[in-house]
Short mmCIF file of C-alpha atoms in Angstrom, two decimals:
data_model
loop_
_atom_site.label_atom_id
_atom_site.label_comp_id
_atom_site.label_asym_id
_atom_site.label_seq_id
_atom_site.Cartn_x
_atom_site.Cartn_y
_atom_site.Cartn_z
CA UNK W 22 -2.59 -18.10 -16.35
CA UNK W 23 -1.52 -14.52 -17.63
CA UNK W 24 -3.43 -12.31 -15.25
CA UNK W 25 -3.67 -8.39 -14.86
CA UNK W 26 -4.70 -6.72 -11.57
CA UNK W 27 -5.40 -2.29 -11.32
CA UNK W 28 -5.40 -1.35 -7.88
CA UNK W 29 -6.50 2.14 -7.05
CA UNK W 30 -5.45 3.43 -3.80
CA UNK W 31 -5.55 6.85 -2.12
CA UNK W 32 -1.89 7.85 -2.73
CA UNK W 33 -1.54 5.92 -6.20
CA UNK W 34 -2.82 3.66 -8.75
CA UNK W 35 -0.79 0.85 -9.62
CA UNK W 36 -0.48 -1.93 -12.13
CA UNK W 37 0.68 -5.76 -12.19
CA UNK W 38 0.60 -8.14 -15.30
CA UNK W 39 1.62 -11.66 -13.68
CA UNK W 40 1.50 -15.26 -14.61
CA UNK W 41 -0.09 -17.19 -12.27
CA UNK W 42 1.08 -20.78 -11.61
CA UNK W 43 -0.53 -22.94 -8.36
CA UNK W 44 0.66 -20.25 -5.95
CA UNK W 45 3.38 -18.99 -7.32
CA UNK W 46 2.91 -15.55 -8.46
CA UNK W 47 5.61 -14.17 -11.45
CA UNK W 48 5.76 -10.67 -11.79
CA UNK W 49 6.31 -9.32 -15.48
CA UNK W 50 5.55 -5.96 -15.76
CA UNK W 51 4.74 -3.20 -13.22
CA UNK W 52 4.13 0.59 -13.36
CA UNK W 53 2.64 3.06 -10.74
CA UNK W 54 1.10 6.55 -11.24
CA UNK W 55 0.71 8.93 -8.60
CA UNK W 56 -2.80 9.74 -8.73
CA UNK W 57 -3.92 11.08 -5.29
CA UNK W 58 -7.32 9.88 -5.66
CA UNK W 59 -7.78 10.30 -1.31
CA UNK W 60 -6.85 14.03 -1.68
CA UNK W 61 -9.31 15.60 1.03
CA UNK W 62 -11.43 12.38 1.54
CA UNK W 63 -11.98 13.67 5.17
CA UNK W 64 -14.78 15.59 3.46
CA UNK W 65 -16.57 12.27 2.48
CA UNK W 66 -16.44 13.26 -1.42
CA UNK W 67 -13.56 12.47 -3.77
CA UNK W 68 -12.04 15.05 -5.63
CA UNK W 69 -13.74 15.55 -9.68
CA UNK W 70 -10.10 16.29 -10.73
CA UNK W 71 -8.57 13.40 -8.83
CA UNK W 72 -11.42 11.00 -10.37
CA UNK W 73 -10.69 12.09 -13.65
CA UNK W 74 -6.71 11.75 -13.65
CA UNK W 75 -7.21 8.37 -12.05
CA UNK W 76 -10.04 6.99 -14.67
CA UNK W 77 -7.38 8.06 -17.52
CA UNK W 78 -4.63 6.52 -15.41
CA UNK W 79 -7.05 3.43 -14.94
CA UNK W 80 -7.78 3.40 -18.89
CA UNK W 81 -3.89 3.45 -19.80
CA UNK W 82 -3.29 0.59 -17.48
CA UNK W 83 -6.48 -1.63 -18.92
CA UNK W 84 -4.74 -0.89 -22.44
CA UNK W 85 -1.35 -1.65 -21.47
CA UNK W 86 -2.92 -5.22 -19.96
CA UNK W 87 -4.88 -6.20 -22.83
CA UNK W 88 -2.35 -5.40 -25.16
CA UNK W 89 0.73 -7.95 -23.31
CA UNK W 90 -1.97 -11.00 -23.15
CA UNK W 91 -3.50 -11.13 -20.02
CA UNK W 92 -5.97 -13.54 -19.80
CA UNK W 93 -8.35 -12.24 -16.99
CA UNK W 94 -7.85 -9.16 -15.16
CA UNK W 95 -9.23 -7.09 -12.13
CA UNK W 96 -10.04 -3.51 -10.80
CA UNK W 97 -10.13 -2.98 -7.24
CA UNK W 98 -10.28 0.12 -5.04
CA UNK W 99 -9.24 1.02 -1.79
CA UNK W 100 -9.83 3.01 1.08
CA UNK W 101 -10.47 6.81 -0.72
CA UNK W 102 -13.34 4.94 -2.97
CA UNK W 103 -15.14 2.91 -0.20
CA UNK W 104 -15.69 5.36 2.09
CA UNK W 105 -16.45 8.35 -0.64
CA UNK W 106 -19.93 9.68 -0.54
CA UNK W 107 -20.02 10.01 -4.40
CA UNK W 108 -18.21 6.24 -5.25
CA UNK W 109 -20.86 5.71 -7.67
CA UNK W 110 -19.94 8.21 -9.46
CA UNK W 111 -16.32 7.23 -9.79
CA UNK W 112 -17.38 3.38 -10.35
CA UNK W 113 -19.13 5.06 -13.40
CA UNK W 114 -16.40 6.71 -14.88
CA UNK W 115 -14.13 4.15 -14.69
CA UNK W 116 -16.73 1.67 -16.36
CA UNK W 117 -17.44 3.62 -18.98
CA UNK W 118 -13.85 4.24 -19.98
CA UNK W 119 -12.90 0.82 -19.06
CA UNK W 120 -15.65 -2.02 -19.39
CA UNK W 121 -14.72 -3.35 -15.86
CA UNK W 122 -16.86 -2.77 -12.78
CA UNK W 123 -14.21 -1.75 -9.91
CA UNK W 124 -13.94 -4.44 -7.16
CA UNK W 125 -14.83 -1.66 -3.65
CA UNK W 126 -13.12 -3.68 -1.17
CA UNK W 127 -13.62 -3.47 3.04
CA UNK W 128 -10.36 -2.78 4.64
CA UNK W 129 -11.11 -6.60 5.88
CA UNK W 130 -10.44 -7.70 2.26
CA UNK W 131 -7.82 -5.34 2.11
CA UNK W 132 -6.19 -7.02 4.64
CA UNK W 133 -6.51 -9.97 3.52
CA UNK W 134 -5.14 -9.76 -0.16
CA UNK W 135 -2.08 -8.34 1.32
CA UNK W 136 -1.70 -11.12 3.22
CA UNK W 137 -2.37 -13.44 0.52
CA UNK W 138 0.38 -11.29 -1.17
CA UNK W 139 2.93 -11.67 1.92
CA UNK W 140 2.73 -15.46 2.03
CA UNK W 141 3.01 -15.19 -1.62
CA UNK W 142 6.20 -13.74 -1.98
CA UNK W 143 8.15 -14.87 1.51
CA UNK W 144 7.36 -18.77 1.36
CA UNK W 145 7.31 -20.13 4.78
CA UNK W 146 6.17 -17.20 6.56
CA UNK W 147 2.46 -18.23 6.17
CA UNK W 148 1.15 -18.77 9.88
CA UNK W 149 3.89 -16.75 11.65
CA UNK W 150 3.57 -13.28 10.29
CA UNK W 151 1.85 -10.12 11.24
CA UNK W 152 1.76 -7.68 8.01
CA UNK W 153 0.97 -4.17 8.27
CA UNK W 154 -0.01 -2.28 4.79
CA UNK W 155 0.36 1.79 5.21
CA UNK W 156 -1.46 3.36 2.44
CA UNK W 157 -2.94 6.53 1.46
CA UNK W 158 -5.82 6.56 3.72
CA UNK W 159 -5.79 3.74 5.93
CA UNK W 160 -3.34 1.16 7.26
CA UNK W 161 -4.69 -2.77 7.31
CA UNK W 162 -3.21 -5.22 9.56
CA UNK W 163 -3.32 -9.08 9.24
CA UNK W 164 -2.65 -12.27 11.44
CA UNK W 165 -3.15 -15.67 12.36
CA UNK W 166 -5.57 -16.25 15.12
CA UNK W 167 -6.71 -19.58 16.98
CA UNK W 168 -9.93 -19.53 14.58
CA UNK W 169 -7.94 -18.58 11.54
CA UNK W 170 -6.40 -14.62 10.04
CA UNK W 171 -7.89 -11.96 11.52
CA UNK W 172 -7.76 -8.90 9.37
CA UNK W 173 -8.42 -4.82 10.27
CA UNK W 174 -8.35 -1.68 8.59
CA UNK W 175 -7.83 1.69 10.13
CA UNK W 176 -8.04 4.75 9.26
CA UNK W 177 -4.40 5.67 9.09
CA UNK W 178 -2.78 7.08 6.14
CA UNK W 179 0.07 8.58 5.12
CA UNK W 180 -2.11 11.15 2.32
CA UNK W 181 -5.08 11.24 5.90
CA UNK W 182 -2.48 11.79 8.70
CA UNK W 183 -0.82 14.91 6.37
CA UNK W 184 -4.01 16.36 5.86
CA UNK W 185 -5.59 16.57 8.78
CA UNK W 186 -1.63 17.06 10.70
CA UNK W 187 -2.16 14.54 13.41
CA UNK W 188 -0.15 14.27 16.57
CA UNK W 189 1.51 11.51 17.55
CA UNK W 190 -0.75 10.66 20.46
CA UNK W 191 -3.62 10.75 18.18
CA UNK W 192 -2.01 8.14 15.99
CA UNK W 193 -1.55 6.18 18.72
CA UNK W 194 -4.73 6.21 19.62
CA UNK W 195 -5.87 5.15 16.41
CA UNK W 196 -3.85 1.76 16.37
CA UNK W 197 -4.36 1.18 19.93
CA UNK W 198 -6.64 -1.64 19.21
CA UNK W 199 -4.35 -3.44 17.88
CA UNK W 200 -1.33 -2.90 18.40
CA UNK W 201 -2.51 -4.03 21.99
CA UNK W 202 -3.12 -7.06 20.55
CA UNK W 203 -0.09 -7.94 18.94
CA UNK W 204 2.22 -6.83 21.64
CA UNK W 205 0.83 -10.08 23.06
CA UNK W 206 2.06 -12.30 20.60
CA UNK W 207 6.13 -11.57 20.03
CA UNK W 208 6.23 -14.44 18.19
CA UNK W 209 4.54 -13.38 14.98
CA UNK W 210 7.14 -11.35 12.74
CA UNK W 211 5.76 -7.53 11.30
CA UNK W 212 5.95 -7.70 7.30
CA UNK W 213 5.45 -4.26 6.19
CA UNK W 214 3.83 -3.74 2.40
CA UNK W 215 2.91 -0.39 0.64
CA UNK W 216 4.52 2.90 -0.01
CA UNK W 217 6.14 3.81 2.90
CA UNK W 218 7.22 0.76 3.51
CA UNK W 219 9.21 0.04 0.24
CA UNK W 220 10.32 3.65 0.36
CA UNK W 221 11.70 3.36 3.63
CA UNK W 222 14.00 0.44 1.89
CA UNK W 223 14.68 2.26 -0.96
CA UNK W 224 15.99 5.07 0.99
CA UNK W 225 18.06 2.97 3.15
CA UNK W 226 19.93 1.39 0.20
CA UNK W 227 20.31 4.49 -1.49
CA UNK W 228 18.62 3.30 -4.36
CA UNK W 229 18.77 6.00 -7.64
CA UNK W 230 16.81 3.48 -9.50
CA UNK W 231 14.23 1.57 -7.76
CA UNK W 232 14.74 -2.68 -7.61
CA UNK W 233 12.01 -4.87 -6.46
CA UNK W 234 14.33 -7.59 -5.68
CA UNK W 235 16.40 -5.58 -3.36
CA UNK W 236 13.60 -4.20 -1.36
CA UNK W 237 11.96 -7.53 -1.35
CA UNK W 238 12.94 -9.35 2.33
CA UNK W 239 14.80 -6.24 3.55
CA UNK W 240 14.95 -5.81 6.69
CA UNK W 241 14.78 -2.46 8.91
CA UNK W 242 14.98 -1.75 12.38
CA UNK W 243 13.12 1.06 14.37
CA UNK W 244 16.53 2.84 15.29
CA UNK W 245 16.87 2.94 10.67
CA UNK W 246 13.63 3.96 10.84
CA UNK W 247 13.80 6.99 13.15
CA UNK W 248 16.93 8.26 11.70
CA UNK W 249 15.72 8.49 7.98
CA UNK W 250 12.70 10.22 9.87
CA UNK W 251 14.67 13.19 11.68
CA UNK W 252 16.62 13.20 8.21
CA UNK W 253 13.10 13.93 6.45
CA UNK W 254 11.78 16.14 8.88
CA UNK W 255 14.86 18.42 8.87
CA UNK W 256 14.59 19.31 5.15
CA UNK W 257 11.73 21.07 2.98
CA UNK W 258 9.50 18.75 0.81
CA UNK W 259 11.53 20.39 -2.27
CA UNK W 260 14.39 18.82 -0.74
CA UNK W 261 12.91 15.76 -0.08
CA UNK W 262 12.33 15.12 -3.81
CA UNK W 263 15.73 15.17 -3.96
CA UNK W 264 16.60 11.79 -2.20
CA UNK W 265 17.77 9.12 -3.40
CA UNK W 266 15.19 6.30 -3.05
CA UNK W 267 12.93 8.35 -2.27
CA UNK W 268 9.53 9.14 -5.28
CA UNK W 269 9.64 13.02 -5.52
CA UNK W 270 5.32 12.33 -5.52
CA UNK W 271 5.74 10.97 -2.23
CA UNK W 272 7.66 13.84 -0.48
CA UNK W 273 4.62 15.62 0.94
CA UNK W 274 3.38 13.01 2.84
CA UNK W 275 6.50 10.69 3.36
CA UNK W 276 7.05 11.86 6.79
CA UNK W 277 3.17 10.68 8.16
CA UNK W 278 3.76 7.19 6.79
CA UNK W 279 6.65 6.87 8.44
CA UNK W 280 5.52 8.01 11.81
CA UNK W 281 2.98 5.37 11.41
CA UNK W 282 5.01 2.78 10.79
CA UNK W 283 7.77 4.10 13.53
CA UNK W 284 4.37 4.25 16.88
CA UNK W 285 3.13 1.13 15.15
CA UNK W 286 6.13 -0.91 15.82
CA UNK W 287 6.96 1.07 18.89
CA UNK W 288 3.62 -0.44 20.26
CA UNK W 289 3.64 -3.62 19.18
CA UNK W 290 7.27 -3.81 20.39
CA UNK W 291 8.55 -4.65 17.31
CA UNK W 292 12.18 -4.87 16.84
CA UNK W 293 12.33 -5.10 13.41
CA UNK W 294 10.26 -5.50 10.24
CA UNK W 295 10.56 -7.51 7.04
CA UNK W 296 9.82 -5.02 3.72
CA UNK W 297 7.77 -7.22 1.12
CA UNK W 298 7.77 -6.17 -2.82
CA UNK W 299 4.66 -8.25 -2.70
CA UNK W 300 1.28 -6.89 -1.29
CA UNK W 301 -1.98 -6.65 -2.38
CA UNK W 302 -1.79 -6.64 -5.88
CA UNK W 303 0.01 -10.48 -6.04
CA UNK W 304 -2.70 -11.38 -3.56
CA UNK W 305 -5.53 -10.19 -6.11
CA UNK W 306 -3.31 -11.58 -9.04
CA UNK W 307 -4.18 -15.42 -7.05
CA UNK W 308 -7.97 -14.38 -6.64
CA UNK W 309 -8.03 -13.73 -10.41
CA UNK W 310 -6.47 -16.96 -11.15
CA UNK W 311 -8.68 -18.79 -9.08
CA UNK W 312 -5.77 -20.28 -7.40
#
């Protein structure tokens, strides 16, 4: 089946047309737009310009979906929407443009469809993997538990943690929950999806053209990790747009999803982690298909 799926995060709105066969989940086409939708959620209302750019953004996408065949297809929203005071609103706009009535999903479902996404994309690794999603305004974590995946959502984000300019301690404190918890089980290995996590690949290969399939299954190790962070924090965000691998929409708040992943692992005692091209939007791509 020839399936679309929108997702509209904090940071960005992105796009996937798939086909969709048993599990198997076959990318075709792909786009992102940097929307910013979670600029100054911490108010509890989401900004009228943001909503705008993102319903057009939105609208494009739907277009681009119906026009390349896709058979069924899905809107879903993230952290910035769910927690907004004036979601209705937004919901509104995008169903008026659109048709579709946005899928407002907890940070448990969040969770996961990444995971879904994960096991997806790195066959084999259902059952022994911990992923950890760093978005825009919150950061989801997923595992396997005695009585089946446990899934939670914080709220840690790289577009949140910029905003509001929060220490390290109080990032700490954030994940503390669980990242207690998984220090306890060394066995399960961290998949990291989203953003910062792909970027932090991209970065590391040098990349001046992003490829999926050279992200996908890379892995980096804290001591990678903390070096591309002094290199980031050493230079202006002008100069950050500048590097290779690295989206010049992303260079304000680059450095906060990267801390997050950096304490994350630190906690967890995490000695490396696996970078997946697949995340939430192949996991929603399998709930569309049914499969």
């Amino acid at each position: 089946m020839r399936v679309g799926v929108i997702d509209i995060g904090s940071n960005s709105t992105r796009m996937l047309l798939a086909d969709v066969r048993g599990r198997a989940v076959v990318p075709l086409e792909a786009d992102m737009a940097t929307t910013r939708l979670g600029r100054g959620i911490a108010g509890g209302l989401l900004d009228r310009y943001a909503m705008e750019k993102t319903a057009a953004v939105v609208q494009a996408f739907r277009e681009r979906l119906d026009a390349a065949g896709a058979e069924k297809a899905v809107v879903a929203a993230t952290a910035a929407v769910r927690e907004a005071k004036n979601a209705a609103e937004f919901v509104g706009l995008v169903r008026r443009r659109t048709g579709d009535t946005v899928l407002v999903l907890s940070g448990e479902e969040e969770a996961s469809f990444g995971y879904l996404g994960v096991t997806a994309g790195l066959p084999g690794m259902e059952g022994k993997a911990v992923t950890m999603d760093i978005g825009g305004g919150s950061t989801e974590f997923a595992w396997p538990n005695s009585d089946g995946l446990r899934h939670v959502s914080l709220p840690a984000g790289a577009v949140r943690m910029t905003e509001r300019d929060y220490t390290d301690g109080e990032i700490l404190d954030i994940l503390s929950g669980v990242t207690g918890a998984l220090k306890e089980r060394p066995e399960l290995q961290l998949v990291g999806i989203g953003g910062t996590m792909t970027t932090l690949a991209a970065v590391a290969q040098g990349f001046k053209v992003y490829d999926p399939r050279l992200v996908h299954g890379y892995v980096l190790t804290p001591a990678k990790i903390a070096e591309i962070l002094d290199d980031l924090r050493t230079r202006t965000v002008e100069e950050r747009r500048r590097i290779p691998g690295l989206q010049p929409e992303r260079a304000d708040i680059i450095v906060a999803g990267v801390r997050i992943c950096l304490l994350a692992m630190g906690a967890m005692a995490k000695t490396t982690v696996t970078v997946s091209d697949y995340d939430i939007l192949h996991g929603l791509a399998l709930r569309v298909a049914g499969s």
